[in-house]
């Protein structure tokens, strides 16, 4: 119960912080009426809270036409979150599979792989997206086979290629981290004991070392999510996606801005703590999550 109370307190505090952050620009707005900036700040917070409670009535303008946030922005936000969570799961699984296979190579081969990883990590995300799109278009021109959609048009949405674009660099990043974690596990006593007992190296890699590595890798997910959100700006722009970052950068009304920030934060917060709860109860004998 104490843990649940702490998590709930963190959630409420973060939500309050997002609401206050959304209202902050009102402190710097020039007013001709001589209205007190702090009073305007409080009024903005009240307006944001009211809009969040009645979000189904919240509206915004596009080219002079009024649209409702629900379902217009909500649909785009769900689309973006689908891409993020799919890419996150893909990155996490792919990095572990790549690491388990790599750890079966000799040490000198692993060192070469690390050099390649370092090089790939330095490639800008915008270049990765453009190259993947160009590759799909080139294949289509030569074979008349469209492997994946390279742009979103109306109701025809691209999923697979945006997910791959979002997942590629985070996979490389997590791959590097997982390799480092595995190499640290190799030096621990239980691995040496397992080898002395005659346990196969592959068995140790997949059963014992993987358990502790999954736990350690879990703590890097927060950084990976933030990295994906920054890449999402590029992906939505190049794929013509009207998603979270599009509305976040184009409609800076305090109510809309705060609503979208909360729409990003709440699912990620729930996802993180849900996965943490699952790991605590399914991985026995590993490290304790805190």
Tab-separated table of C-alpha atoms in Angstrom:
chain	number	residue	atom	x	y	z
A	1	UNK	CA	0.000	0.000	0.000
A	2	UNK	CA	2.882	2.345	0.783
A	3	UNK	CA	4.333	1.843	-2.712
A	4	UNK	CA	0.952	2.531	-4.316
A	5	UNK	CA	0.607	5.726	-2.255
A	6	UNK	CA	4.070	6.898	-3.349
A	7	UNK	CA	3.323	6.165	-7.020
A	8	UNK	CA	-0.027	7.967	-6.776
A	9	UNK	CA	1.666	10.968	-5.150
A	10	UNK	CA	4.275	11.029	-7.940
A	11	UNK	CA	1.499	10.903	-10.526
A	12	UNK	CA	-0.515	13.742	-8.968
A	13	UNK	CA	2.598	15.883	-8.468
A	14	UNK	CA	3.656	15.377	-12.094
A	15	UNK	CA	0.152	16.245	-13.368
A	16	UNK	CA	0.086	19.430	-11.282
A	17	UNK	CA	3.540	20.305	-12.619
A	18	UNK	CA	2.352	19.855	-16.224
A	19	UNK	CA	-0.686	22.087	-15.614
A	20	UNK	CA	1.497	24.795	-14.052
A	21	UNK	CA	4.009	24.468	-16.898
A	22	UNK	CA	1.202	24.863	-19.442
A	23	UNK	CA	0.092	28.092	-17.748
A	24	UNK	CA	3.594	29.594	-17.345
A	25	UNK	CA	3.598	31.582	-20.631
A	26	UNK	CA	0.745	33.718	-19.235
A	27	UNK	CA	3.252	35.249	-16.787
A	28	UNK	CA	5.137	36.758	-19.717
A	29	UNK	CA	2.211	37.913	-21.853
A	30	UNK	CA	2.080	41.675	-22.381
A	31	UNK	CA	-1.334	43.111	-21.497
A	32	UNK	CA	-2.638	46.530	-22.487
A	33	UNK	CA	-5.238	46.486	-19.728
A	34	UNK	CA	-2.693	46.633	-16.910
A	35	UNK	CA	-3.939	43.302	-15.635
A	36	UNK	CA	-1.746	41.658	-13.000
A	37	UNK	CA	0.370	38.859	-14.517
A	38	UNK	CA	0.004	36.600	-11.488
A	39	UNK	CA	-3.778	37.008	-11.598
A	40	UNK	CA	-3.691	36.100	-15.310
A	41	UNK	CA	-1.534	33.055	-14.436
A	42	UNK	CA	-4.084	31.826	-11.859
A	43	UNK	CA	-6.946	32.405	-14.291
A	44	UNK	CA	-5.094	30.418	-16.965
A	45	UNK	CA	-4.641	27.505	-14.552
A	46	UNK	CA	-8.373	27.610	-13.756
A	47	UNK	CA	-9.180	27.646	-17.469
A	48	UNK	CA	-6.853	24.701	-18.130
A	49	UNK	CA	-8.363	22.622	-15.315
A	50	UNK	CA	-11.889	23.404	-16.523
A	51	UNK	CA	-10.929	22.444	-20.099
A	52	UNK	CA	-9.377	19.166	-18.947
A	53	UNK	CA	-12.521	18.255	-17.010
A	54	UNK	CA	-14.676	19.118	-20.034
A	55	UNK	CA	-12.147	18.071	-22.683
A	56	UNK	CA	-14.914	16.829	-24.992
A	57	UNK	CA	-15.979	20.477	-25.401
A	58	UNK	CA	-12.454	21.824	-26.029
A	59	UNK	CA	-11.969	23.310	-29.501
A	60	UNK	CA	-9.191	24.784	-31.645
A	61	UNK	CA	-8.953	26.539	-35.021
A	62	UNK	CA	-7.455	25.314	-38.306
A	63	UNK	CA	-7.550	27.838	-41.171
A	64	UNK	CA	-10.402	29.671	-39.469
A	65	UNK	CA	-12.494	26.519	-38.980
A	66	UNK	CA	-13.294	25.251	-35.487
A	67	UNK	CA	-12.597	21.614	-34.591
A	68	UNK	CA	-13.106	19.662	-31.380
A	69	UNK	CA	-10.116	18.207	-29.560
A	70	UNK	CA	-12.107	15.009	-29.121
A	71	UNK	CA	-11.912	13.088	-31.376
A	72	UNK	CA	-9.746	15.142	-33.792
A	73	UNK	CA	-6.517	15.502	-31.766
A	74	UNK	CA	-7.203	12.392	-29.666
A	75	UNK	CA	-7.132	10.158	-32.762
A	76	UNK	CA	-3.802	11.640	-33.871
A	77	UNK	CA	-2.380	11.264	-30.360
A	78	UNK	CA	-3.417	7.588	-30.205
A	79	UNK	CA	-1.709	7.062	-33.559
A	80	UNK	CA	1.539	8.576	-32.212
A	81	UNK	CA	1.400	6.548	-28.991
A	82	UNK	CA	0.848	3.357	-31.012
A	83	UNK	CA	4.035	4.116	-32.942
A	84	UNK	CA	6.022	4.915	-29.773
A	85	UNK	CA	5.004	1.857	-27.743
A	86	UNK	CA	5.383	-0.505	-30.717
A	87	UNK	CA	8.871	0.893	-31.406
A	88	UNK	CA	9.786	0.655	-27.718
A	89	UNK	CA	8.809	-3.028	-27.471
A	90	UNK	CA	10.585	-3.765	-30.763
A	91	UNK	CA	13.773	-2.000	-29.581
A	92	UNK	CA	13.778	-3.770	-26.222
A	93	UNK	CA	13.306	-7.274	-27.672
A	94	UNK	CA	15.663	-6.733	-30.634
A	95	UNK	CA	18.471	-5.385	-28.443
A	96	UNK	CA	18.290	-8.424	-26.131
A	97	UNK	CA	18.207	-10.932	-29.018
A	98	UNK	CA	21.146	-9.207	-30.728
A	99	UNK	CA	23.114	-9.172	-27.489
A	100	UNK	CA	22.523	-12.859	-26.702
A	101	UNK	CA	23.757	-13.742	-30.204
A	102	UNK	CA	26.725	-11.356	-30.003
A	103	UNK	CA	27.844	-12.721	-26.627
A	104	UNK	CA	28.405	-16.089	-28.316
A	105	UNK	CA	31.137	-14.537	-30.496
A	106	UNK	CA	34.798	-14.296	-29.448
A	107	UNK	CA	35.802	-11.165	-27.533
A	108	UNK	CA	37.732	-9.632	-30.471
A	109	UNK	CA	34.611	-9.886	-32.661
A	110	UNK	CA	32.540	-8.186	-29.954
A	111	UNK	CA	35.042	-5.319	-29.859
A	112	UNK	CA	34.667	-4.822	-33.609
A	113	UNK	CA	30.887	-4.836	-33.248
A	114	UNK	CA	31.149	-2.156	-30.544
A	115	UNK	CA	33.053	0.074	-32.973
A	116	UNK	CA	30.309	-0.349	-35.573
A	117	UNK	CA	27.651	0.434	-32.943
A	118	UNK	CA	29.518	3.614	-31.965
A	119	UNK	CA	29.533	4.712	-35.615
A	120	UNK	CA	25.826	3.972	-36.184
A	121	UNK	CA	24.825	5.829	-32.998
A	122	UNK	CA	26.426	8.998	-34.370
A	123	UNK	CA	24.134	9.022	-37.447
A	124	UNK	CA	21.423	11.742	-37.192
A	125	UNK	CA	17.881	10.396	-36.883
A	126	UNK	CA	16.658	12.525	-39.802
A	127	UNK	CA	19.225	10.863	-42.085
A	128	UNK	CA	18.095	7.397	-40.950
A	129	UNK	CA	14.457	8.187	-41.741
A	130	UNK	CA	15.281	9.656	-45.164
A	131	UNK	CA	17.505	6.711	-46.118
A	132	UNK	CA	14.844	4.163	-45.142
A	133	UNK	CA	12.178	6.043	-47.108
A	134	UNK	CA	14.526	6.302	-50.100
A	135	UNK	CA	15.269	2.561	-49.895
A	136	UNK	CA	11.545	1.641	-49.948
A	137	UNK	CA	10.888	4.040	-52.854
A	138	UNK	CA	13.867	2.650	-54.840
A	139	UNK	CA	12.644	-0.926	-54.345
A	140	UNK	CA	9.172	0.151	-55.482
A	141	UNK	CA	10.547	1.803	-58.651
A	142	UNK	CA	12.566	-1.277	-59.606
A	143	UNK	CA	10.045	-4.005	-58.699
A	144	UNK	CA	6.641	-2.293	-58.471
A	145	UNK	CA	6.366	-3.831	-55.007
A	146	UNK	CA	5.625	-1.397	-52.176
A	147	UNK	CA	7.074	-3.079	-49.104
A	148	UNK	CA	5.737	-0.448	-46.692
A	149	UNK	CA	3.827	2.812	-46.821
A	150	UNK	CA	6.199	5.785	-46.890
A	151	UNK	CA	3.658	8.494	-46.097
A	152	UNK	CA	0.342	8.932	-44.298
A	153	UNK	CA	-2.472	10.308	-46.462
A	154	UNK	CA	-5.908	10.755	-44.919
A	155	UNK	CA	-7.159	7.477	-43.475
A	156	UNK	CA	-4.353	5.525	-45.186
A	157	UNK	CA	-1.810	5.439	-42.363
A	158	UNK	CA	1.775	4.254	-42.408
A	159	UNK	CA	2.694	2.054	-39.446
A	160	UNK	CA	5.512	-0.402	-40.121
A	161	UNK	CA	8.112	1.986	-41.576
A	162	UNK	CA	7.561	4.759	-38.964
A	163	UNK	CA	7.879	2.118	-36.217
A	164	UNK	CA	11.144	0.845	-37.722
A	165	UNK	CA	12.449	4.414	-38.042
A	166	UNK	CA	11.577	5.131	-34.408
A	167	UNK	CA	13.049	1.847	-33.203
A	168	UNK	CA	16.305	1.673	-35.167
A	169	UNK	CA	18.578	4.076	-33.265
A	170	UNK	CA	17.083	3.238	-29.822
A	171	UNK	CA	17.721	-0.447	-30.630
A	172	UNK	CA	21.381	0.339	-31.320
A	173	UNK	CA	21.541	2.388	-28.127
A	174	UNK	CA	19.982	-0.387	-26.011
A	175	UNK	CA	22.127	-2.974	-27.820
A	176	UNK	CA	25.279	-1.155	-26.677
A	177	UNK	CA	23.979	-0.880	-23.105
A	178	UNK	CA	22.913	-4.548	-23.003
A	179	UNK	CA	26.309	-5.685	-24.273
A	180	UNK	CA	27.964	-3.734	-21.464
A	181	UNK	CA	25.562	-5.216	-18.876
A	182	UNK	CA	26.190	-8.756	-20.119
A	183	UNK	CA	29.948	-8.290	-19.949
A	184	UNK	CA	29.576	-7.083	-16.362
A	185	UNK	CA	27.481	-10.161	-15.543
A	186	UNK	CA	30.217	-12.407	-16.963
A	187	UNK	CA	32.526	-11.330	-14.114
A	188	UNK	CA	30.061	-12.173	-11.337
A	189	UNK	CA	30.500	-15.165	-9.038
A	190	UNK	CA	27.320	-17.020	-10.046
A	191	UNK	CA	28.524	-17.179	-13.681
A	192	UNK	CA	31.919	-18.531	-12.636
A	193	UNK	CA	30.169	-21.047	-10.361
A	194	UNK	CA	27.872	-22.134	-13.194
A	195	UNK	CA	30.834	-22.676	-15.494
A	196	UNK	CA	32.604	-24.680	-12.780
A	197	UNK	CA	29.516	-26.904	-12.449
A	198	UNK	CA	29.646	-27.607	-16.169
A	199	UNK	CA	26.601	-25.558	-17.217
A	200	UNK	CA	26.607	-24.630	-20.885
A	201	UNK	CA	27.555	-21.038	-21.700
A	202	UNK	CA	24.423	-20.584	-23.823
A	203	UNK	CA	22.260	-21.785	-20.912
A	204	UNK	CA	23.895	-19.229	-18.600
A	205	UNK	CA	23.398	-16.480	-21.212
A	206	UNK	CA	19.710	-17.128	-21.798
A	207	UNK	CA	18.507	-18.234	-18.359
A	208	UNK	CA	20.603	-16.710	-15.593
A	209	UNK	CA	22.362	-13.674	-17.100
A	210	UNK	CA	19.322	-12.600	-19.105
A	211	UNK	CA	17.203	-12.322	-15.948
A	212	UNK	CA	19.480	-9.777	-14.270
A	213	UNK	CA	20.197	-7.974	-17.544
A	214	UNK	CA	16.480	-7.443	-18.243
A	215	UNK	CA	16.096	-5.802	-14.853
A	216	UNK	CA	19.093	-3.507	-15.337
A	217	UNK	CA	18.070	-2.635	-18.898
A	218	UNK	CA	14.586	-1.706	-17.694
A	219	UNK	CA	15.980	1.375	-15.918
A	220	UNK	CA	17.273	2.716	-19.245
A	221	UNK	CA	13.784	2.754	-20.768
A	222	UNK	CA	13.057	6.278	-19.525
A	223	UNK	CA	15.976	7.694	-21.520
A	224	UNK	CA	14.951	5.620	-24.532
A	225	UNK	CA	11.392	6.974	-24.407
A	226	UNK	CA	12.648	10.576	-24.323
A	227	UNK	CA	14.953	9.796	-27.241
A	228	UNK	CA	12.015	8.350	-29.184
A	229	UNK	CA	9.896	11.434	-28.497
A	230	UNK	CA	12.599	13.641	-30.028
A	231	UNK	CA	12.795	11.321	-33.064
A	232	UNK	CA	8.993	11.352	-33.299
A	233	UNK	CA	9.159	15.034	-34.336
A	234	UNK	CA	11.218	14.059	-37.404
A	235	UNK	CA	9.123	10.957	-38.179
A	236	UNK	CA	5.804	12.824	-38.044
A	237	UNK	CA	7.175	15.610	-40.229
A	238	UNK	CA	8.658	13.340	-42.924
A	239	UNK	CA	5.743	10.892	-42.972
A	240	UNK	CA	3.071	13.600	-43.012
A	241	UNK	CA	1.617	12.372	-39.712
A	242	UNK	CA	-0.736	14.668	-37.819
A	243	UNK	CA	0.128	13.351	-34.388
A	244	UNK	CA	1.259	14.482	-30.952
A	245	UNK	CA	4.250	16.585	-31.952
A	246	UNK	CA	2.384	18.231	-34.850
A	247	UNK	CA	-0.348	19.544	-32.564
A	248	UNK	CA	2.120	20.288	-29.771
A	249	UNK	CA	4.213	22.577	-31.986
A	250	UNK	CA	1.425	24.155	-34.038
A	251	UNK	CA	-1.288	24.867	-31.462
A	252	UNK	CA	0.288	26.566	-28.463
A	253	UNK	CA	-2.985	27.418	-26.683
A	254	UNK	CA	-2.413	26.616	-22.955
A	255	UNK	CA	-5.379	24.220	-22.774
A	256	UNK	CA	-4.364	22.269	-25.916
A	257	UNK	CA	-0.676	22.261	-24.961
A	258	UNK	CA	-1.401	20.920	-21.456
A	259	UNK	CA	-3.902	18.348	-22.725
A	260	UNK	CA	-1.358	16.910	-25.187
A	261	UNK	CA	1.435	16.842	-22.578
A	262	UNK	CA	-0.832	14.902	-20.223
A	263	UNK	CA	-1.844	12.613	-23.081
A	264	UNK	CA	1.842	11.772	-23.546
A	265	UNK	CA	2.723	11.531	-19.850
A	266	UNK	CA	-0.153	9.436	-18.471
A	267	UNK	CA	0.196	6.356	-20.782
A	268	UNK	CA	3.996	6.369	-20.418
A	269	UNK	CA	3.738	6.638	-16.611
A	270	UNK	CA	1.225	3.762	-16.452
A	271	UNK	CA	3.265	1.644	-18.893
A	272	UNK	CA	6.503	2.122	-16.927
A	273	UNK	CA	5.008	1.209	-13.555
A	274	UNK	CA	2.983	-1.680	-15.005
A	275	UNK	CA	6.111	-3.243	-16.562
A	276	UNK	CA	7.972	-2.628	-13.306
A	277	UNK	CA	5.218	-4.396	-11.351
A	278	UNK	CA	5.304	-7.363	-13.780
A	279	UNK	CA	9.095	-7.671	-13.549
A	280	UNK	CA	9.005	-7.567	-9.741
A	281	UNK	CA	6.622	-10.510	-9.652
A	282	UNK	CA	7.839	-12.661	-12.540
A	283	UNK	CA	11.622	-12.429	-12.262
A	284	UNK	CA	12.579	-14.198	-9.067
A	285	UNK	CA	15.992	-14.074	-7.529
A	286	UNK	CA	16.931	-10.972	-9.460
A	287	UNK	CA	17.616	-7.491	-8.228
A	288	UNK	CA	14.924	-5.558	-6.385
A	289	UNK	CA	13.405	-2.706	-8.393
A	290	UNK	CA	13.215	0.619	-6.692
